[in-house]
Amino acid sequence: MILVTGATGLVGSYLILHLIENGASVTALYRNEKSIEKTKSLFQLYHKSDLFEKIQWVQGDIIDIPSLEEVFHNIDFVYHCAAKISFDPRDEEKLRKINIEGTANVVNFCLAKNVKKLCFVSSISALGDLPSAQAITDEETDWNAEKPHSDYAISKYGAEMEIWRGQQEGLQVVIVNPGVILGAVPKSWNREEGSFKIITTVAKGLKYFTTGSTGFVGVTDVVQCMMQLMKSDTNGERYILVSENLPYKTIIDLIADKLKVNPPKIEAKPWMTQLAWRLDWIMSNLFFKKRTLTRAIAKSLHTKDKYSSQKLYRELNYQFQPIEEVIEAIAEHY
């Protein structure tokens, strides 16, 4: 039996769909009944409602230890996808609680219940900091604690430390570090959160662009890589999952083209985003609104990051779907 945490999120929902399509028996963790409808609507999007009925749902919360006692009953493999994603500094405590303590709880139950293998979904934000002599980030790039990192990045790095602790105590583990994950979602989902907000923002008419770049990957590639790694003999390794390293302008233009809307024409200079995040801070404090642009995000919009997925290619010979095809599929369902 396979357990999936974060079963109602983007990666978790797609993962369950692919697992069941491949004949797996899946137990899916959920916190409330309403959230199950998210996963159900994704199955409906792909006309797989009949497969949805095969999911065994179990209520629990990774930060509520007593609720997990029954969840891990007869579980052989665990995909840990549950996480809080936020770049609002006010969410620091929640990020550490859910992402670090929650992962520690999952690891502890895996050890106590003799789970055979655990796959953890991390992030490229938890990877190391490039030294001046290195141009591209890979799995061996060292984390520099003296450099500034977002609270989200710190929480994912801390979660990885819990995974490695589990491995030292005898648990077989594998970590994946996806880039920005892109995938189609139903209209009933909140399209203003997560990576899908990029699509929504462009669809509404984005005026400005920045010159930064980062790694992108389709959600289907993420879950297929996870499944292959879990079936392999791989243990104690991490893998970057990035299809292409692309400028934000290229991604935005692709989205605009597929959605048939006008692309942005005005470049947002660094001084403009620096002013914008300060104004966002003021507005959030005056009106108690959630932060939409932080200092860390503003900096990243101008940073040209590159990531290597050569390790995954060497070991699995995996070929990622081109990002243009991923965006085209998203546009078809938008």
Coordinates of C-alpha atoms in Angstrom, one line a residue:
M1 CA 0.0 0.0 0.0
I2 CA 1.2 3.5 -0.9
L3 CA 0.6 6.6 1.3
V4 CA 0.5 10.0 -0.3
T5 CA 0.6 13.1 1.9
G6 CA -0.4 16.4 0.4
A7 CA -2.9 14.4 -1.7
T8 CA -5.1 17.4 -2.5
G9 CA -2.3 19.6 -3.8
L10 CA -0.9 19.9 -7.3
V11 CA 1.8 17.3 -7.1
G12 CA -0.1 15.0 -4.8
S13 CA -3.3 15.0 -7.0
Y14 CA -1.3 14.3 -10.2
L15 CA 0.7 11.6 -8.4
I16 CA -2.3 9.8 -7.2
L17 CA -3.8 9.9 -10.7
H18 CA -0.7 8.3 -12.2
L19 CA -0.3 5.8 -9.4
I20 CA -3.8 4.5 -9.8
E21 CA -3.5 4.5 -13.6
N22 CA -0.6 2.1 -13.1
G23 CA -2.5 -0.2 -10.8
A24 CA -1.2 0.9 -7.4
S25 CA -3.2 0.8 -4.2
V26 CA -3.2 4.3 -2.7
T27 CA -4.1 5.7 0.7
A28 CA -4.4 9.5 0.5
L29 CA -4.1 11.8 3.5
Y30 CA -6.6 14.7 3.8
R31 CA -7.4 17.3 6.4
N32 CA -11.0 18.1 5.6
E33 CA -13.8 16.8 3.3
K34 CA -13.9 19.9 1.2
S35 CA -10.2 19.5 0.1
I36 CA -11.0 16.0 -1.4
E37 CA -13.2 17.8 -4.0
K38 CA -10.0 19.4 -5.4
T39 CA -8.5 16.0 -6.2
K40 CA -11.8 14.8 -7.5
S41 CA -12.1 17.7 -9.9
L42 CA -8.6 17.0 -11.3
F43 CA -9.6 13.4 -12.1
Q44 CA -12.7 14.8 -13.8
L45 CA -10.6 17.2 -15.8
Y46 CA -8.9 14.2 -17.4
H47 CA -12.1 12.1 -17.6
K48 CA -10.8 9.6 -15.0
S49 CA -13.7 9.8 -12.4
D50 CA -13.9 6.0 -12.3
L51 CA -10.3 5.9 -11.0
F52 CA -11.1 8.4 -8.3
E53 CA -13.3 5.9 -6.6
K54 CA -10.3 3.6 -6.0
I55 CA -8.6 6.0 -3.7
Q56 CA -8.7 5.1 0.0
W57 CA -9.0 8.4 1.9
V58 CA -7.8 8.8 5.5
Q59 CA -8.1 11.9 7.6
G60 CA -5.0 13.2 9.4
D61 CA -2.5 16.0 9.7
I62 CA 1.2 15.7 9.6
I63 CA 1.6 18.1 12.5
D64 CA -1.0 16.2 14.6
I65 CA 0.9 13.1 15.8
P66 CA -2.1 11.1 17.2
S67 CA -4.0 11.5 13.9
L68 CA -1.2 9.7 12.1
E69 CA -1.3 6.5 14.2
E70 CA -3.9 4.8 11.9
V71 CA -2.7 6.5 8.8
F72 CA 0.5 4.5 8.6
H73 CA -1.2 1.1 9.1
N74 CA -0.1 -1.4 6.5
I75 CA 1.9 1.2 4.5
D76 CA 4.9 0.1 2.5
F77 CA 5.8 3.2 0.5
V78 CA 5.3 6.9 1.3
Y79 CA 5.3 9.9 -1.0
H80 CA 5.6 13.0 1.2
C81 CA 4.2 15.9 -0.8
A82 CA 2.5 17.9 2.0
A83 CA 4.0 21.3 2.5
K84 CA 3.2 24.9 3.1
I85 CA 4.3 27.3 0.4
S86 CA 4.6 30.9 1.4
F87 CA 7.0 33.7 0.9
D88 CA 5.3 36.0 3.5
P89 CA 7.7 36.6 6.4
R90 CA 4.7 36.5 8.8
D91 CA 4.3 32.8 7.9
E92 CA 7.8 31.8 9.3
E93 CA 6.4 29.9 12.3
K94 CA 3.8 28.0 10.2
L95 CA 6.5 27.1 7.6
R96 CA 8.8 25.7 10.2
K97 CA 5.9 23.9 11.9
I98 CA 4.5 22.2 8.8
N99 CA 7.5 21.7 6.6
I100 CA 10.1 20.8 9.2
E101 CA 8.2 19.4 12.2
G102 CA 5.6 17.8 9.9
T103 CA 8.4 16.1 7.9
A104 CA 10.0 14.9 11.1
N105 CA 6.7 13.3 12.1
V106 CA 6.4 11.5 8.8
V107 CA 10.0 10.2 9.1
N108 CA 9.4 9.0 12.6
F109 CA 6.3 7.1 11.6
C110 CA 8.1 5.6 8.6
L111 CA 10.8 4.3 10.9
A112 CA 8.3 3.0 13.5
K113 CA 6.1 1.3 11.0
N114 CA 8.9 -0.2 8.9
V115 CA 8.1 1.6 5.7
K116 CA 10.2 0.4 2.9
K117 CA 11.0 3.7 1.2
L118 CA 10.1 7.4 1.4
C119 CA 10.1 9.9 -1.4
F120 CA 10.2 13.6 -0.4
V121 CA 9.2 16.5 -2.6
S122 CA 11.6 19.3 -1.8
S123 CA 12.4 22.4 -4.0
I124 CA 15.2 24.0 -5.9
S125 CA 15.1 26.7 -3.2
A126 CA 16.6 24.2 -0.8
L127 CA 19.6 23.6 -3.0
G128 CA 23.1 25.1 -2.3
D129 CA 24.5 28.5 -3.0
L130 CA 26.7 28.8 -6.0
P131 CA 30.4 29.8 -5.4
S132 CA 31.8 32.3 -7.8
A133 CA 33.6 29.7 -9.9
Q134 CA 30.4 27.6 -10.5
A135 CA 27.8 28.6 -13.1
I136 CA 25.1 26.1 -12.6
T137 CA 23.6 24.5 -9.5
D138 CA 23.6 20.8 -9.1
E139 CA 22.9 18.3 -6.3
E140 CA 26.4 18.7 -4.8
T141 CA 26.3 22.5 -4.5
D142 CA 26.8 23.3 -0.8
W143 CA 24.2 25.3 1.2
N144 CA 25.8 28.4 2.8
A145 CA 24.0 29.2 6.0
E146 CA 25.6 32.7 6.1
K147 CA 23.9 33.8 2.9
P148 CA 20.3 35.1 3.0
H149 CA 17.5 32.7 2.2
S150 CA 13.7 32.9 2.3
D151 CA 11.8 31.4 5.2
Y152 CA 10.4 28.9 2.7
A153 CA 13.8 27.8 1.5
I154 CA 15.0 27.4 5.1
S155 CA 12.0 25.3 6.0
K156 CA 12.5 23.0 3.0
Y157 CA 16.2 22.7 3.7
G158 CA 15.4 21.8 7.3
A159 CA 12.9 19.3 6.1
E160 CA 15.6 17.7 4.0
M161 CA 17.7 17.4 7.1
E162 CA 14.9 15.3 8.7
I163 CA 14.9 13.0 5.6
W164 CA 18.7 12.5 5.9
R165 CA 18.2 11.7 9.6
G166 CA 15.7 9.1 8.7
Q167 CA 18.2 7.6 6.2
Q168 CA 20.9 7.4 8.9
E169 CA 18.4 5.6 11.1
G170 CA 17.8 2.9 8.5
L171 CA 15.0 4.3 6.3
Q172 CA 15.4 4.2 2.5
V173 CA 14.9 7.7 1.1
V174 CA 15.0 9.7 -2.1
I175 CA 14.6 13.5 -2.5
V176 CA 13.4 15.4 -5.6
N177 CA 14.1 19.1 -6.0
P178 CA 11.7 20.3 -8.7
G179 CA 11.9 23.7 -10.3
V180 CA 8.8 25.9 -10.7
I181 CA 6.1 23.3 -11.3
L182 CA 3.6 24.0 -14.1
G183 CA 0.5 22.0 -14.8
A184 CA -3.2 22.4 -15.7
V185 CA -5.7 22.7 -12.8
P186 CA -9.5 22.7 -12.8
K187 CA -11.4 26.0 -12.7
S188 CA -12.7 25.1 -9.3
W189 CA -9.1 25.4 -7.8
N190 CA -7.8 28.7 -6.5
R191 CA -5.8 29.8 -9.5
E192 CA -4.3 32.8 -7.5
E193 CA -2.0 30.6 -5.5
G194 CA 1.1 28.5 -6.2
S195 CA 2.8 28.4 -9.5
F196 CA -0.5 28.7 -11.4
K197 CA -0.6 32.3 -10.4
I198 CA 1.9 33.0 -13.2
I199 CA -0.7 31.8 -15.7
T200 CA -3.5 33.8 -14.1
T201 CA -1.4 37.0 -13.9
V202 CA -0.5 36.8 -17.6
A203 CA -4.1 36.0 -18.6
K204 CA -5.3 39.1 -16.8
G205 CA -2.9 41.3 -18.7
L206 CA 0.6 41.7 -17.3
K207 CA 2.4 44.9 -18.2
Y208 CA 5.8 44.4 -16.8
F209 CA 8.6 41.8 -17.1
T210 CA 11.9 41.2 -15.4
T211 CA 15.2 39.8 -16.8
G212 CA 15.7 37.0 -14.3
S213 CA 15.5 33.3 -15.0
T214 CA 15.0 30.0 -13.2
G215 CA 14.2 26.3 -13.8
F216 CA 10.8 25.1 -14.9
V217 CA 9.3 21.6 -15.0
G218 CA 5.9 20.1 -15.9
V219 CA 4.0 18.4 -13.0
T220 CA 3.6 15.2 -15.0
D221 CA 7.4 14.9 -15.3
V222 CA 7.7 15.4 -11.6
V223 CA 5.4 12.6 -10.6
Q224 CA 6.8 10.2 -13.3
C225 CA 10.3 10.8 -12.1
M226 CA 9.2 10.2 -8.5
M227 CA 7.5 6.9 -9.4
Q228 CA 10.6 5.7 -11.3
L229 CA 12.9 6.6 -8.5
M230 CA 10.8 4.8 -6.0
K231 CA 10.8 1.7 -8.1
S232 CA 14.6 1.8 -8.5
D233 CA 17.3 0.7 -6.1
T234 CA 18.1 4.4 -5.5
N235 CA 18.6 5.2 -1.8
G236 CA 20.0 8.3 -0.1
E237 CA 20.1 10.5 -3.2
R238 CA 18.5 13.8 -4.3
Y239 CA 17.6 14.7 -7.8
I240 CA 17.0 18.1 -9.5
L241 CA 13.9 18.0 -11.7
V242 CA 14.2 20.8 -14.2
S243 CA 13.1 20.6 -17.8
E244 CA 14.5 23.9 -19.0
N245 CA 16.2 26.9 -17.5
L246 CA 14.3 29.9 -19.0
P247 CA 14.1 33.7 -18.6
Y248 CA 10.9 34.8 -17.0
K249 CA 10.2 36.9 -20.1
T250 CA 10.4 33.7 -22.3
I251 CA 7.9 31.9 -20.0
I252 CA 5.5 34.9 -19.9
D253 CA 5.7 35.3 -23.7
L254 CA 4.9 31.6 -24.2
I255 CA 1.9 31.8 -21.8
A256 CA 0.6 35.0 -23.5
D257 CA 1.0 33.3 -27.0
K258 CA -0.9 30.2 -26.0
L259 CA -3.6 32.1 -24.2
K260 CA -3.8 34.6 -27.1
V261 CA -3.3 37.7 -24.9
N262 CA -0.8 40.5 -25.2
P263 CA 2.6 39.9 -23.6
P264 CA 4.2 42.6 -21.3
K265 CA 6.3 45.3 -23.0
I266 CA 7.8 47.2 -20.1
E267 CA 10.9 46.0 -18.3
A268 CA 10.7 46.3 -14.5
K269 CA 14.1 47.5 -13.4
P270 CA 15.6 46.4 -10.1
W271 CA 14.9 49.8 -8.5
M272 CA 11.2 49.4 -9.5
T273 CA 10.8 46.0 -7.8
Q274 CA 12.7 47.3 -4.7
L275 CA 10.2 50.1 -4.4
A276 CA 7.3 47.8 -5.1
W277 CA 8.2 45.3 -2.3
R278 CA 8.5 48.2 0.2
L279 CA 5.1 49.5 -0.9
D280 CA 3.7 46.0 -0.6
W281 CA 5.1 45.8 3.0
I282 CA 3.5 49.1 3.9
M283 CA 0.1 48.1 2.4
S284 CA 0.1 44.7 4.1
N285 CA 0.7 46.3 7.5
L286 CA -1.8 49.0 7.1
F287 CA -4.6 46.8 5.8
F288 CA -3.5 43.4 7.2
K289 CA -3.2 41.9 3.7
K290 CA -1.1 39.0 2.8
R291 CA 2.3 39.9 1.3
T292 CA 2.4 39.4 -2.5
L293 CA 5.9 40.8 -3.1
T294 CA 8.7 40.4 -0.6
R295 CA 12.3 41.4 -0.7
A296 CA 13.3 37.8 -1.5
I297 CA 10.9 37.5 -4.4
A298 CA 11.9 40.9 -5.7
K299 CA 15.5 39.9 -5.7
S300 CA 14.8 36.5 -7.4
L301 CA 13.0 38.3 -10.3
H302 CA 16.3 39.7 -11.4
T303 CA 18.5 36.7 -10.5
K304 CA 19.6 34.4 -13.4
D305 CA 19.6 30.9 -11.8
K306 CA 20.5 27.7 -13.7
Y307 CA 20.0 24.2 -12.5
S308 CA 21.3 20.9 -13.9
S309 CA 19.2 17.7 -14.2
Q310 CA 22.1 15.7 -15.6
K311 CA 22.2 13.3 -12.6
L312 CA 18.6 12.2 -13.3
Y313 CA 19.3 11.9 -17.0
R314 CA 22.4 9.8 -16.4
E315 CA 20.7 7.4 -14.0
L316 CA 17.2 7.1 -15.5
N317 CA 17.8 8.4 -19.1
Y318 CA 14.7 10.5 -18.5
Q319 CA 13.6 12.9 -21.2
F320 CA 11.6 15.9 -19.9
Q321 CA 8.6 17.3 -21.8
P322 CA 9.5 20.7 -23.4
I323 CA 8.0 23.6 -21.4
E324 CA 6.3 25.0 -24.5
E325 CA 4.3 21.7 -24.7
V326 CA 3.5 21.9 -21.0
I327 CA 2.2 25.5 -21.3
E328 CA 0.2 24.5 -24.4
A329 CA -1.6 21.8 -22.5
I330 CA -2.3 24.2 -19.7
A331 CA -3.8 26.7 -22.1
E332 CA -6.1 24.0 -23.5
H333 CA -7.7 23.5 -20.1
Y334 CA -7.6 27.2 -19.0

